[in-house]
Amino acid sequence: MFQSKIAGMGYYVPKNVYTNNDLTRFMDTSDEWIQERTGIKERRFADRIGETTTTMGCQAAKQAIERAGTTAADIDFIIFATLSPDYYFPGCGVLLQREMGMGEIGALDIRNQCSGFIYALSIADQFIKTGMYKNILVVGSEKHSFALDFSTRGRNVSVIFGDGAGAAVLQPTTQAGQGILSTHLHSDGQDAEKLAMYYPGASGGQFLENQPTWPDQELGGMLMTKKMLDDGTAFPYMDGQAVFKKAVVKFPEVIEESLRRNELTTADLDLLIPHQANLRISQFIQKRLGLKDDQVFNNIQKYGNTTAASVPIALAEAWEEGKIKPGDLICLAAFGAGFTWGAALIRW
Ligand code: UT7
């Protein structure tokens, strides 16, 4: 049985910076409110035309592949995590395969929102362990800006999110004790509707409290109607407080689970890289686990919440800043829509 390691990482954030003050041009909000509740100062938004979830994913992937000392031609499997794909279908995996001129390798799309990258990493780890693949490209990328409600109506959601992409190349390692030690995946669909984008969807919103009116016809027409656009239900919905309350319980739980599984404790942890959901959530986890400031990495201040991209962007940035050294114990953890959550414990 092989063990997998992250051989290279990369990230890409669009050039367009939007500060909190910039958002006040579109909605009734303030720098003070956003910073106090979320810690976010600014975020990046992709070009409206020309830049997509896939193109950003490709930029991050190129850097990760180069840093892994390999080439696109050597990648033997793609796993692409996103909640904001270029198309309803097919997923971004095949678009990246085409864009990067890769061979006819497998491409898998993951839709586990904020924990998408952890799920993707876990799947890649299993494929490497069994020896099925030797160079897996794992990508997390999001273009939230195309779908958010930037009016006052959508301010509780739209001020939090940003665009960007991160990527990693996983390879087998023969060095004992190095690489991904374990991954831990969880879900609880009880509150699936508390953080969701209901449309376009095959339920047509029939289980929602606020049901849409569907066109009077025998078949079809339930995926997206004008009313959904008019009343704002076409935009992502979030019950922020419900998400917050669950996140601050499940994050510490899964981090401790990963440490326990490996007979380690929080004192052994060199760096925790939590999904950048909200700085207050990260601070809560830090306090709850009794971690020092230099044991937790945060960059939400600059990028906002980039969902599936946030963990790989933070991982690549922490590595660039020299905060990850060989032999370090790194924990990646995420919680988000579904709800789904997970952690990966890595010996660098
Ligand atoms: O990645 C995983 C997914 N997401 C998360 O982890 C998010 C978790 N939740 C949160 O981070 C927080 O719940 C938020 C930051 C989203 C919201 O903070 P909150 O303290 O829960 O605010 P709230 O939604 O309860 O709203 C409080 C007030 C309301 O006004 P009233 O009713 O008290 O007068 C809102 O209308 O703040 C108002 N408000 C805003 N005001 C200015 C909501 N959004 C804004 C805004 N600017 N952007």
CSV table of C-alpha atoms and ligand atoms in Angstrom, one decimal:
chain,number,residue,atom,x,y,z
A,1,MET,CA,0.0,0.0,0.0
A,2,PHE,CA,1.3,3.4,-1.0
A,3,GLN,CA,1.0,6.6,1.1
A,4,SER,CA,0.2,9.8,-0.8
A,5,LYS,CA,1.8,13.2,-0.4
A,6,ILE,CA,1.1,16.7,-1.8
A,7,ALA,CA,3.9,17.2,-4.2
A,8,GLY,CA,3.0,20.7,-5.4
A,9,MET,CA,0.5,23.4,-4.8
A,10,GLY,CA,-0.7,26.4,-6.6
A,11,TYR,CA,-3.3,29.2,-6.4
A,12,TYR,CA,-4.8,31.9,-8.5
A,13,VAL,CA,-6.8,34.9,-7.4
A,14,PRO,CA,-8.3,37.4,-9.9
A,15,LYS,CA,-6.8,40.9,-10.1
A,16,ASN,CA,-10.0,42.8,-9.4
A,17,VAL,CA,-10.0,43.8,-5.7
A,18,TYR,CA,-13.3,44.8,-4.1
A,19,THR,CA,-12.9,46.4,-0.7
A,20,ASN,CA,-15.8,46.5,1.8
A,21,ASN,CA,-16.2,50.2,0.9
A,22,ASP,CA,-16.5,49.3,-2.8
A,23,LEU,CA,-19.6,47.1,-1.9
A,24,THR,CA,-21.4,50.1,-0.4
A,25,ARG,CA,-21.8,51.3,-4.0
A,26,PHE,CA,-24.3,48.4,-4.5
A,27,MET,CA,-26.0,47.8,-1.2
A,28,ASP,CA,-26.6,49.2,2.3
A,29,THR,CA,-23.6,47.8,4.2
A,30,SER,CA,-20.4,49.1,5.8
A,31,ASP,CA,-16.8,48.3,6.3
A,32,GLU,CA,-17.4,48.3,10.0
A,33,TRP,CA,-20.2,45.7,9.9
A,34,ILE,CA,-18.4,43.4,7.5
A,35,GLN,CA,-15.1,43.5,9.4
A,36,GLU,CA,-16.7,43.1,12.8
A,37,ARG,CA,-18.9,40.1,11.8
A,38,THR,CA,-16.5,38.3,9.4
A,39,GLY,CA,-13.0,39.8,9.6
A,40,ILE,CA,-13.1,40.3,5.8
A,41,LYS,CA,-11.5,43.5,4.4
A,42,GLU,CA,-11.6,42.8,0.7
A,43,ARG,CA,-12.2,40.0,-1.8
A,44,ARG,CA,-11.3,39.3,-5.5
A,45,PHE,CA,-13.9,39.1,-8.2
A,46,ALA,CA,-13.2,37.5,-11.6
A,47,ASP,CA,-13.6,39.3,-14.8
A,48,ARG,CA,-17.2,39.1,-15.8
A,49,ILE,CA,-16.2,37.9,-19.3
A,50,GLY,CA,-13.2,35.7,-20.1
A,51,GLU,CA,-12.6,34.4,-16.6
A,52,THR,CA,-14.5,31.4,-15.4
A,53,THR,CA,-14.3,28.7,-12.6
A,54,THR,CA,-12.4,26.5,-15.1
A,55,THR,CA,-9.9,29.1,-16.4
A,56,MET,CA,-9.0,30.1,-12.8
A,57,GLY,CA,-8.7,26.4,-11.9
A,58,CYS,CA,-6.3,26.0,-14.9
A,59,GLN,CA,-4.1,28.8,-13.6
A,60,ALA,CA,-3.8,27.3,-10.2
A,61,ALA,CA,-3.3,23.8,-11.7
A,62,LYS,CA,-0.4,25.0,-13.9
A,63,GLN,CA,1.4,26.3,-10.8
A,64,ALA,CA,0.8,23.2,-8.8
A,65,ILE,CA,2.0,20.9,-11.6
A,66,GLU,CA,5.1,23.0,-12.1
A,67,ARG,CA,5.9,23.0,-8.4
A,68,ALA,CA,5.4,19.2,-8.3
A,69,GLY,CA,8.1,18.9,-10.9
A,70,THR,CA,5.8,17.2,-13.3
A,71,THR,CA,3.9,18.1,-16.5
A,72,ALA,CA,0.3,18.2,-17.5
A,73,ALA,CA,1.0,15.2,-19.7
A,74,ASP,CA,1.9,13.1,-16.6
A,75,ILE,CA,-1.4,13.9,-14.7
A,76,ASP,CA,-3.4,10.6,-14.7
A,77,PHE,CA,-6.6,11.8,-13.0
A,78,ILE,CA,-8.5,15.0,-12.3
A,79,ILE,CA,-10.7,15.8,-9.4
A,80,PHE,CA,-12.4,19.2,-9.6
A,81,ALA,CA,-14.4,20.6,-6.6
A,82,THR,CA,-16.7,23.6,-7.1
A,83,LEU,CA,-20.3,24.8,-6.4
A,84,SER,CA,-20.1,27.4,-9.2
A,85,PRO,CA,-19.4,25.3,-12.3
A,86,ASP,CA,-19.2,26.9,-15.8
A,87,TYR,CA,-22.2,24.8,-16.8
A,88,TYR,CA,-25.1,23.0,-15.0
A,89,PHE,CA,-23.5,20.0,-16.8
A,90,PRO,CA,-21.0,18.8,-17.8
A,91,GLY,CA,-18.7,19.7,-14.8
A,92,CYS,CA,-15.5,21.6,-14.8
A,93,GLY,CA,-13.2,18.5,-14.7
A,94,VAL,CA,-13.6,17.8,-18.4
A,95,LEU,CA,-13.3,21.5,-19.3
A,96,LEU,CA,-10.0,21.7,-17.5
A,97,GLN,CA,-8.9,18.5,-19.2
A,98,ARG,CA,-9.6,20.1,-22.6
A,99,GLU,CA,-8.2,23.5,-21.7
A,100,MET,CA,-4.9,22.0,-20.5
A,101,GLY,CA,-4.6,19.6,-23.5
A,102,MET,CA,-4.4,16.5,-21.2
A,103,GLY,CA,-5.0,13.0,-22.5
A,104,GLU,CA,-8.2,11.0,-22.2
A,105,ILE,CA,-7.8,10.6,-18.4
A,106,GLY,CA,-10.6,10.4,-15.9
A,107,ALA,CA,-12.2,13.6,-14.6
A,108,LEU,CA,-14.4,13.6,-11.5
A,109,ASP,CA,-16.4,16.5,-10.3
A,110,ILE,CA,-17.1,17.0,-6.6
A,111,ARG,CA,-20.0,19.1,-5.3
A,112,ASN,CA,-19.4,19.3,-1.6
A,113,GLN,CA,-19.2,23.1,-1.4
A,114,CYS,CA,-16.9,24.4,1.4
A,115,SER,CA,-15.6,20.9,2.2
A,116,GLY,CA,-15.2,20.0,-1.5
A,117,PHE,CA,-11.5,20.2,-1.5
A,118,ILE,CA,-11.2,17.9,1.6
A,119,TYR,CA,-13.5,15.4,0.0
A,120,ALA,CA,-11.5,15.6,-3.3
A,121,LEU,CA,-8.2,15.1,-1.4
A,122,SER,CA,-9.6,12.1,0.4
A,123,ILE,CA,-10.7,10.5,-2.9
A,124,ALA,CA,-7.3,11.2,-4.5
A,125,ASP,CA,-5.6,9.7,-1.4
A,126,GLN,CA,-7.5,6.4,-1.8
A,127,PHE,CA,-6.6,6.2,-5.5
A,128,ILE,CA,-2.9,6.7,-4.8
A,129,LYS,CA,-3.0,4.2,-1.9
A,130,THR,CA,-4.3,1.5,-4.1
A,131,GLY,CA,-1.7,2.3,-6.8
A,132,MET,CA,-4.4,3.1,-9.4
A,133,TYR,CA,-3.0,6.6,-10.2
A,134,LYS,CA,0.4,8.3,-9.6
A,135,ASN,CA,-0.2,12.0,-10.4
A,136,ILE,CA,-3.6,13.2,-9.4
A,137,LEU,CA,-4.6,16.9,-9.9
A,138,VAL,CA,-7.0,18.1,-7.3
A,139,VAL,CA,-8.6,21.5,-7.9
A,140,GLY,CA,-10.9,23.8,-5.9
A,141,SER,CA,-12.2,26.8,-7.8
A,142,GLU,CA,-15.1,29.2,-7.5
A,143,LYS,CA,-16.6,32.1,-9.4
A,144,HIS,CA,-19.2,33.3,-6.9
A,145,SER,CA,-19.5,36.8,-8.3
A,146,PHE,CA,-21.6,35.7,-11.3
A,147,ALA,CA,-24.5,34.5,-9.2
A,148,LEU,CA,-24.7,36.6,-6.0
A,149,ASP,CA,-27.4,39.2,-5.2
A,150,PHE,CA,-25.4,42.4,-4.8
A,151,SER,CA,-28.4,44.4,-3.8
A,152,THR,CA,-29.3,45.1,-0.1
A,153,ARG,CA,-31.6,42.1,-0.3
A,154,GLY,CA,-28.7,39.7,-0.6
A,155,ARG,CA,-26.1,41.5,1.5
A,156,ASN,CA,-25.9,38.8,4.3
A,157,VAL,CA,-24.6,36.4,1.7
A,158,SER,CA,-22.8,38.5,-0.9
A,159,VAL,CA,-20.4,40.3,1.3
A,160,ILE,CA,-18.8,37.1,2.5
A,161,PHE,CA,-17.9,35.4,-0.7
A,162,GLY,CA,-15.0,35.9,-3.2
A,163,ASP,CA,-13.6,34.2,-6.3
A,164,GLY,CA,-10.4,32.2,-6.7
A,165,ALA,CA,-8.8,28.8,-7.2
A,166,GLY,CA,-6.3,26.5,-5.6
A,167,ALA,CA,-4.8,23.2,-6.7
A,168,ALA,CA,-2.6,20.4,-5.5
A,169,VAL,CA,-0.8,17.5,-7.2
A,170,LEU,CA,-0.8,14.2,-5.2
A,171,GLN,CA,1.8,11.6,-5.7
A,172,PRO,CA,2.8,8.4,-3.9
A,173,THR,CA,5.6,8.6,-1.4
A,174,THR,CA,7.9,5.9,-0.1
A,175,GLN,CA,9.1,7.9,2.8
A,176,ALA,CA,7.7,6.3,5.9
A,177,GLY,CA,5.4,8.5,8.0
A,178,GLN,CA,5.2,11.2,5.3
A,179,GLY,CA,2.1,12.5,3.5
A,180,ILE,CA,-1.6,12.2,4.2
A,181,LEU,CA,-2.0,10.4,7.5
A,182,SER,CA,-5.8,10.2,7.4
A,183,THR,CA,-8.9,11.9,6.1
A,184,HIS,CA,-12.3,12.2,7.8
A,185,LEU,CA,-15.5,12.9,6.0
A,186,HIS,CA,-19.0,13.7,7.5
A,187,SER,CA,-22.4,14.9,6.5
A,188,ASP,CA,-25.8,15.7,8.0
A,189,GLY,CA,-28.5,16.5,5.5
A,190,GLN,CA,-31.0,17.6,8.1
A,191,ASP,CA,-30.3,21.3,7.4
A,192,ALA,CA,-29.6,21.0,3.7
A,193,GLU,CA,-31.9,23.9,2.9
A,194,LYS,CA,-30.2,26.3,5.4
A,195,LEU,CA,-27.4,27.0,3.0
A,196,ALA,CA,-28.4,26.3,-0.5
A,197,MET,CA,-29.0,27.5,-4.1
A,198,TYR,CA,-32.3,25.8,-4.9
A,199,TYR,CA,-32.5,26.6,-8.6
A,200,PRO,CA,-32.0,25.4,-11.2
A,201,GLY,CA,-32.9,22.1,-9.6
A,202,ALA,CA,-35.1,19.1,-10.4
A,203,SER,CA,-37.3,19.6,-7.3
A,204,GLY,CA,-38.5,22.9,-8.7
A,205,GLY,CA,-38.7,24.1,-5.1
A,206,GLN,CA,-41.7,21.8,-4.3
A,207,PHE,CA,-40.4,21.1,-0.8
A,208,LEU,CA,-39.7,24.7,0.1
A,209,GLU,CA,-42.0,26.8,2.4
A,210,ASN,CA,-42.1,29.6,-0.1
A,211,GLN,CA,-43.1,27.6,-3.2
A,212,PRO,CA,-42.7,29.1,-6.6
A,213,THR,CA,-45.5,29.2,-9.2
A,214,TRP,CA,-44.8,26.9,-12.1
A,215,PRO,CA,-46.0,27.4,-15.7
A,216,ASP,CA,-49.3,25.8,-16.4
A,217,GLN,CA,-48.1,23.0,-18.6
A,218,GLU,CA,-48.0,19.2,-18.5
A,219,LEU,CA,-44.3,18.7,-18.6
A,220,GLY,CA,-41.1,20.7,-17.9
A,221,GLY,CA,-40.7,24.3,-17.0
A,222,MET,CA,-39.9,23.7,-13.3
A,223,LEU,CA,-36.2,24.3,-13.4
A,224,MET,CA,-36.2,28.1,-13.5
A,225,THR,CA,-39.1,30.5,-13.7
A,226,LYS,CA,-39.3,34.3,-14.0
A,227,LYS,CA,-40.8,34.5,-10.5
A,228,MET,CA,-37.7,32.8,-9.0
A,229,LEU,CA,-35.6,35.6,-10.6
A,230,ASP,CA,-38.0,38.4,-9.6
A,231,ASP,CA,-38.4,37.4,-5.9
A,232,GLY,CA,-34.7,36.7,-5.4
A,233,THR,CA,-35.2,33.0,-4.6
A,234,ALA,CA,-32.9,32.2,-7.6
A,235,PHE,CA,-30.0,33.5,-5.5
A,236,PRO,CA,-28.1,31.4,-2.9
A,237,TYR,CA,-29.8,31.3,0.5
A,238,MET,CA,-28.1,31.2,3.8
A,239,ASP,CA,-29.3,31.1,7.4
A,240,GLY,CA,-26.0,32.5,8.7
A,241,GLN,CA,-26.6,31.9,12.4
A,242,ALA,CA,-27.6,28.3,11.9
A,243,VAL,CA,-24.5,27.7,9.8
A,244,PHE,CA,-22.3,29.5,12.3
A,245,LYS,CA,-23.7,27.5,15.3
A,246,LYS,CA,-23.1,24.1,13.6
A,247,ALA,CA,-19.7,25.1,12.2
A,248,VAL,CA,-18.2,26.0,15.6
A,249,VAL,CA,-19.2,22.5,16.9
A,250,LYS,CA,-18.2,20.4,13.9
A,251,PHE,CA,-14.9,22.0,13.1
A,252,PRO,CA,-13.2,21.2,16.5
A,253,GLU,CA,-14.9,17.8,16.5
A,254,VAL,CA,-13.4,16.6,13.2
A,255,ILE,CA,-10.0,18.2,13.9
A,256,GLU,CA,-9.8,16.3,17.2
A,257,GLU,CA,-11.0,13.1,15.5
A,258,SER,CA,-8.1,13.3,13.0
A,259,LEU,CA,-5.6,13.9,15.8
A,260,ARG,CA,-7.0,11.1,18.0
A,261,ARG,CA,-6.9,8.6,15.0
A,262,ASN,CA,-3.2,9.2,14.8
A,263,GLU,CA,-2.6,9.3,18.5
A,264,LEU,CA,-1.6,12.9,18.4
A,265,THR,CA,-2.8,16.0,20.2
A,266,THR,CA,-3.3,19.7,19.5
A,267,ALA,CA,0.2,20.3,20.9
A,268,ASP,CA,1.6,18.3,18.1
A,269,LEU,CA,-0.1,20.5,15.4
A,270,ASP,CA,2.2,22.8,13.6
A,271,LEU,CA,-0.5,24.5,11.5
A,272,LEU,CA,-4.2,24.3,11.2
A,273,ILE,CA,-5.6,25.5,7.9
A,274,PRO,CA,-9.4,25.9,8.4
A,275,HIS,CA,-11.7,26.6,5.5
A,276,GLN,CA,-11.9,30.4,5.5
A,277,ALA,CA,-15.7,30.7,6.3
A,278,ASN,CA,-15.5,33.6,8.7
A,279,LEU,CA,-12.6,34.9,10.8
A,280,ARG,CA,-14.9,34.6,13.9
A,281,ILE,CA,-15.4,30.9,13.3
A,282,SER,CA,-11.6,30.4,13.0
A,283,GLN,CA,-11.0,32.3,16.2
A,284,PHE,CA,-13.7,30.3,17.9
A,285,ILE,CA,-12.0,27.0,16.8
A,286,GLN,CA,-8.6,28.3,17.9
A,287,LYS,CA,-9.9,29.1,21.4
A,288,ARG,CA,-11.8,25.9,21.7
A,289,LEU,CA,-8.7,23.8,20.8
A,290,GLY,CA,-6.3,26.0,22.8
A,291,LEU,CA,-4.1,26.7,19.8
A,292,LYS,CA,-1.6,29.6,19.6
A,293,ASP,CA,-1.8,32.3,17.0
A,294,ASP,CA,1.0,30.8,14.9
A,295,GLN,CA,-0.7,27.4,14.9
A,296,VAL,CA,-3.7,28.7,12.8
A,297,PHE,CA,-3.5,30.2,9.3
A,298,ASN,CA,-6.1,32.8,8.1
A,299,ASN,CA,-6.2,34.8,4.9
A,300,ILE,CA,-10.0,35.5,4.7
A,301,GLN,CA,-9.2,39.2,5.3
A,302,LYS,CA,-7.9,39.4,1.8
A,303,TYR,CA,-10.0,37.0,-0.2
A,304,GLY,CA,-13.3,36.4,1.6
A,305,ASN,CA,-14.8,33.0,1.6
A,306,THR,CA,-13.8,31.2,-1.6
A,307,THR,CA,-15.6,27.9,-0.7
A,308,ALA,CA,-14.0,24.9,-2.4
A,309,ALA,CA,-10.9,27.1,-3.2
A,310,SER,CA,-10.3,28.4,0.3
A,311,VAL,CA,-8.3,25.5,1.7
A,312,PRO,CA,-6.0,25.0,-1.3
A,313,ILE,CA,-5.4,28.8,-1.6
A,314,ALA,CA,-4.6,29.1,2.1
A,315,LEU,CA,-2.4,26.0,1.9
A,316,ALA,CA,-0.4,27.3,-1.1
A,317,GLU,CA,-0.1,30.7,0.5
A,318,ALA,CA,1.1,29.4,3.8
A,319,TRP,CA,3.7,27.3,2.0
A,320,GLU,CA,4.9,30.3,0.0
A,321,GLU,CA,5.2,32.3,3.2
A,322,GLY,CA,7.5,29.6,4.6
A,323,LYS,CA,5.0,28.5,7.3
A,324,ILE,CA,5.1,24.9,6.2
A,325,LYS,CA,8.3,22.9,6.6
A,326,PRO,CA,9.2,19.3,6.0
A,327,GLY,CA,8.1,17.2,8.9
A,328,ASP,CA,5.4,19.6,10.0
A,329,LEU,CA,2.0,18.3,11.1
A,330,ILE,CA,-0.7,20.1,9.1
A,331,CYS,CA,-4.4,19.8,9.6
A,332,LEU,CA,-6.8,20.9,6.9
A,333,ALA,CA,-10.5,21.2,8.0
A,334,ALA,CA,-13.7,22.4,6.4
A,335,PHE,CA,-17.4,22.8,7.1
A,336,GLY,CA,-20.1,24.0,4.8
A,337,ALA,CA,-23.4,23.5,2.9
A,338,GLY,CA,-25.0,20.1,3.1
A,339,PHE,CA,-24.0,20.2,5.9
A,340,THR,CA,-20.8,18.4,5.0
A,341,TRP,CA,-17.5,18.6,6.9
A,342,GLY,CA,-14.1,16.9,7.0
A,343,ALA,CA,-10.5,17.0,7.9
A,344,ALA,CA,-7.2,15.8,6.5
A,345,LEU,CA,-4.1,15.3,8.7
A,346,ILE,CA,-0.8,15.6,6.8
A,347,ARG,CA,2.8,15.0,7.8
A,348,TRP,CA,4.7,17.3,5.4
B,1,UT7,O1,-18.5,28.7,4.3
B,1,UT7,C1,-19.5,28.2,5.1
B,1,UT7,C2,-20.7,29.0,4.9
B,1,UT7,N1,-21.0,30.2,5.6
B,1,UT7,C3,-20.6,30.5,6.9
B,1,UT7,O2,-19.9,29.8,7.5
B,1,UT7,C4,-21.3,31.7,7.4
B,1,UT7,C5,-21.7,31.5,8.9
B,1,UT7,N2,-22.4,32.7,9.4
B,1,UT7,C6,-21.9,33.9,9.5
B,1,UT7,O3,-20.7,34.1,9.2
B,1,UT7,C7,-22.8,35.0,10.0
B,1,UT7,O4,-24.1,34.5,10.4
B,1,UT7,C8,-23.0,36.2,9.0
B,1,UT7,C9,-21.7,37.0,8.9
B,1,UT7,C10,-23.4,35.7,7.7
B,1,UT7,C11,-24.1,37.2,9.5
B,1,UT7,O5,-23.8,37.6,10.7
B,1,UT7,P1,-24.9,37.6,11.9
B,1,UT7,O6,-24.3,38.2,13.1
B,1,UT7,O7,-25.4,36.2,12.0
B,1,UT7,O8,-26.0,38.6,11.3
B,1,UT7,P2,-27.5,38.4,10.9
B,1,UT7,O9,-27.7,37.7,9.6
B,1,UT7,O10,-28.2,37.8,12.1
B,1,UT7,O11,-28.0,39.9,10.8
B,1,UT7,C12,-27.9,40.8,11.8
B,1,UT7,C13,-28.3,42.2,11.3
B,1,UT7,C14,-29.7,42.2,10.6
B,1,UT7,O12,-30.3,43.4,10.8
B,1,UT7,P3,-31.5,43.5,11.9
B,1,UT7,O13,-32.5,42.6,11.5
B,1,UT7,O14,-30.8,43.1,13.2
B,1,UT7,O15,-31.9,44.9,11.8
B,1,UT7,C15,-29.3,42.1,9.1
B,1,UT7,O16,-30.3,42.7,8.3
B,1,UT7,O17,-27.4,42.6,10.3
B,1,UT7,C16,-28.0,43.0,9.1
B,1,UT7,N3,-27.1,42.6,8.0
B,1,UT7,C17,-26.2,43.5,7.5
B,1,UT7,N4,-26.0,44.8,7.8
B,1,UT7,C18,-25.0,45.4,7.1
B,1,UT7,C19,-27.0,41.4,7.4
B,1,UT7,N5,-26.0,41.5,6.4
B,1,UT7,C20,-25.6,42.8,6.5
B,1,UT7,C21,-24.6,43.5,5.8
B,1,UT7,N6,-24.3,44.8,6.1
B,1,UT7,N7,-23.8,42.9,4.8
